[in-house]
Amino acid sequence: MLSRVANHIYWLGRYLERAENYARFIDVNFNLMQDLPLDLKEQWQPLIAATGDLHFYLETHKTFSRDQVLFSYPLMRKILIP
């Protein structure tokens, strides 16, 4: 029983660390976009590619708009995490 609880706590920590990393990626990407010219398209594709989820994202979406990435990204991760 104790080892099962310890295992769950370990994986909880891993998932929390992963969520923090993704939040940091999104924050850095958002802050970098503040410095881009207004006519330049938003750069959300590199964010998805850097996390290794480009294949999964392209299965359901054709473009990389801010709304699509931010609203679908948690759902993608929910499907991939058992």
Short mmCIF file of C-alpha atoms in Angstrom, two decimals:
data_model
loop_
_atom_site.label_atom_id
_atom_site.label_comp_id
_atom_site.label_asym_id
_atom_site.label_seq_id
_atom_site.Cartn_x
_atom_site.Cartn_y
_atom_site.Cartn_z
CA MET A 1 0.00 0.00 0.00
CA LEU A 2 2.77 2.43 0.91
CA SER A 3 4.68 1.75 -2.31
CA ARG A 4 1.54 2.42 -4.35
CA VAL A 5 1.07 5.79 -2.63
CA ALA A 6 4.74 6.61 -3.17
CA ASN A 7 4.41 5.69 -6.84
CA HIS A 8 1.40 7.98 -7.26
CA ILE A 9 3.21 10.84 -5.53
CA TYR A 10 6.21 10.33 -7.79
CA TRP A 11 4.10 10.51 -10.96
CA LEU A 12 2.15 13.48 -9.61
CA GLY A 13 5.46 15.30 -9.22
CA ARG A 14 6.48 14.37 -12.76
CA TYR A 15 3.22 15.63 -14.25
CA LEU A 16 3.44 18.83 -12.23
CA GLU A 17 6.97 19.43 -13.46
CA ARG A 18 5.83 18.82 -17.04
CA ALA A 19 2.96 21.30 -16.62
CA GLU A 20 5.38 23.91 -15.25
CA ASN A 21 7.66 23.44 -18.25
CA TYR A 22 4.79 23.87 -20.70
CA ALA A 23 3.60 26.98 -18.87
CA ARG A 24 7.13 28.38 -19.11
CA PHE A 25 7.24 27.62 -22.86
CA ILE A 26 3.94 29.43 -23.38
CA ASP A 27 5.05 32.41 -21.28
CA VAL A 28 8.35 32.79 -23.13
CA ASN A 29 6.62 32.45 -26.50
CA PHE A 30 4.05 35.08 -25.55
CA ASN A 31 6.72 37.52 -24.33
CA LEU A 32 8.81 37.04 -27.48
CA MET A 33 5.77 37.79 -29.64
CA GLN A 34 5.48 41.17 -27.95
CA ASP A 35 8.67 42.24 -29.78
CA LEU A 36 7.63 40.99 -33.23
CA PRO A 37 6.31 43.37 -35.89
CA LEU A 38 2.52 43.61 -36.01
CA ASP A 39 2.24 42.20 -39.53
CA LEU A 40 4.21 39.06 -38.70
CA LYS A 41 2.18 35.91 -38.12
CA GLU A 42 2.23 34.56 -34.58
CA GLN A 43 4.82 31.85 -33.98
CA TRP A 44 2.99 29.00 -32.29
CA GLN A 45 4.23 26.15 -34.49
CA PRO A 46 7.75 26.13 -32.98
CA LEU A 47 6.19 25.81 -29.52
CA ILE A 48 4.29 22.68 -30.51
CA ALA A 49 7.33 21.28 -32.33
CA ALA A 50 9.64 21.93 -29.36
CA THR A 51 7.43 19.88 -27.06
CA GLY A 52 7.34 16.98 -29.52
CA ASP A 53 3.59 17.13 -30.12
CA LEU A 54 3.55 18.41 -33.70
CA HIS A 55 2.26 15.12 -35.11
CA PHE A 56 -0.62 14.96 -32.61
CA TYR A 57 -1.54 18.59 -33.16
CA LEU A 58 -1.62 18.26 -36.94
CA GLU A 59 -4.02 15.32 -36.69
CA THR A 60 -6.77 17.66 -35.50
CA HIS A 61 -5.74 21.17 -36.62
CA LYS A 62 -4.58 22.80 -39.85
CA THR A 63 -3.35 26.17 -38.55
CA PHE A 64 -1.41 27.39 -35.54
CA SER A 65 -3.45 30.24 -34.11
CA ARG A 66 -3.08 31.28 -30.49
CA ASP A 67 -6.58 30.19 -29.54
CA GLN A 68 -6.22 26.76 -31.13
CA VAL A 69 -2.89 26.07 -29.49
CA LEU A 70 -3.82 27.28 -26.01
CA PHE A 71 -7.24 25.64 -25.89
CA SER A 72 -6.35 22.33 -27.53
CA TYR A 73 -2.95 21.82 -25.93
CA PRO A 74 -4.22 20.69 -22.51
CA LEU A 75 -6.61 18.30 -24.26
CA MET A 76 -3.79 16.80 -26.32
CA ARG A 77 -1.73 16.18 -23.22
CA LYS A 78 -4.72 14.63 -21.44
CA ILE A 79 -5.05 12.08 -24.22
CA LEU A 80 -1.32 11.29 -24.24
CA ILE A 81 -0.89 10.92 -20.48
CA PRO A 82 -2.31 7.62 -19.24
#
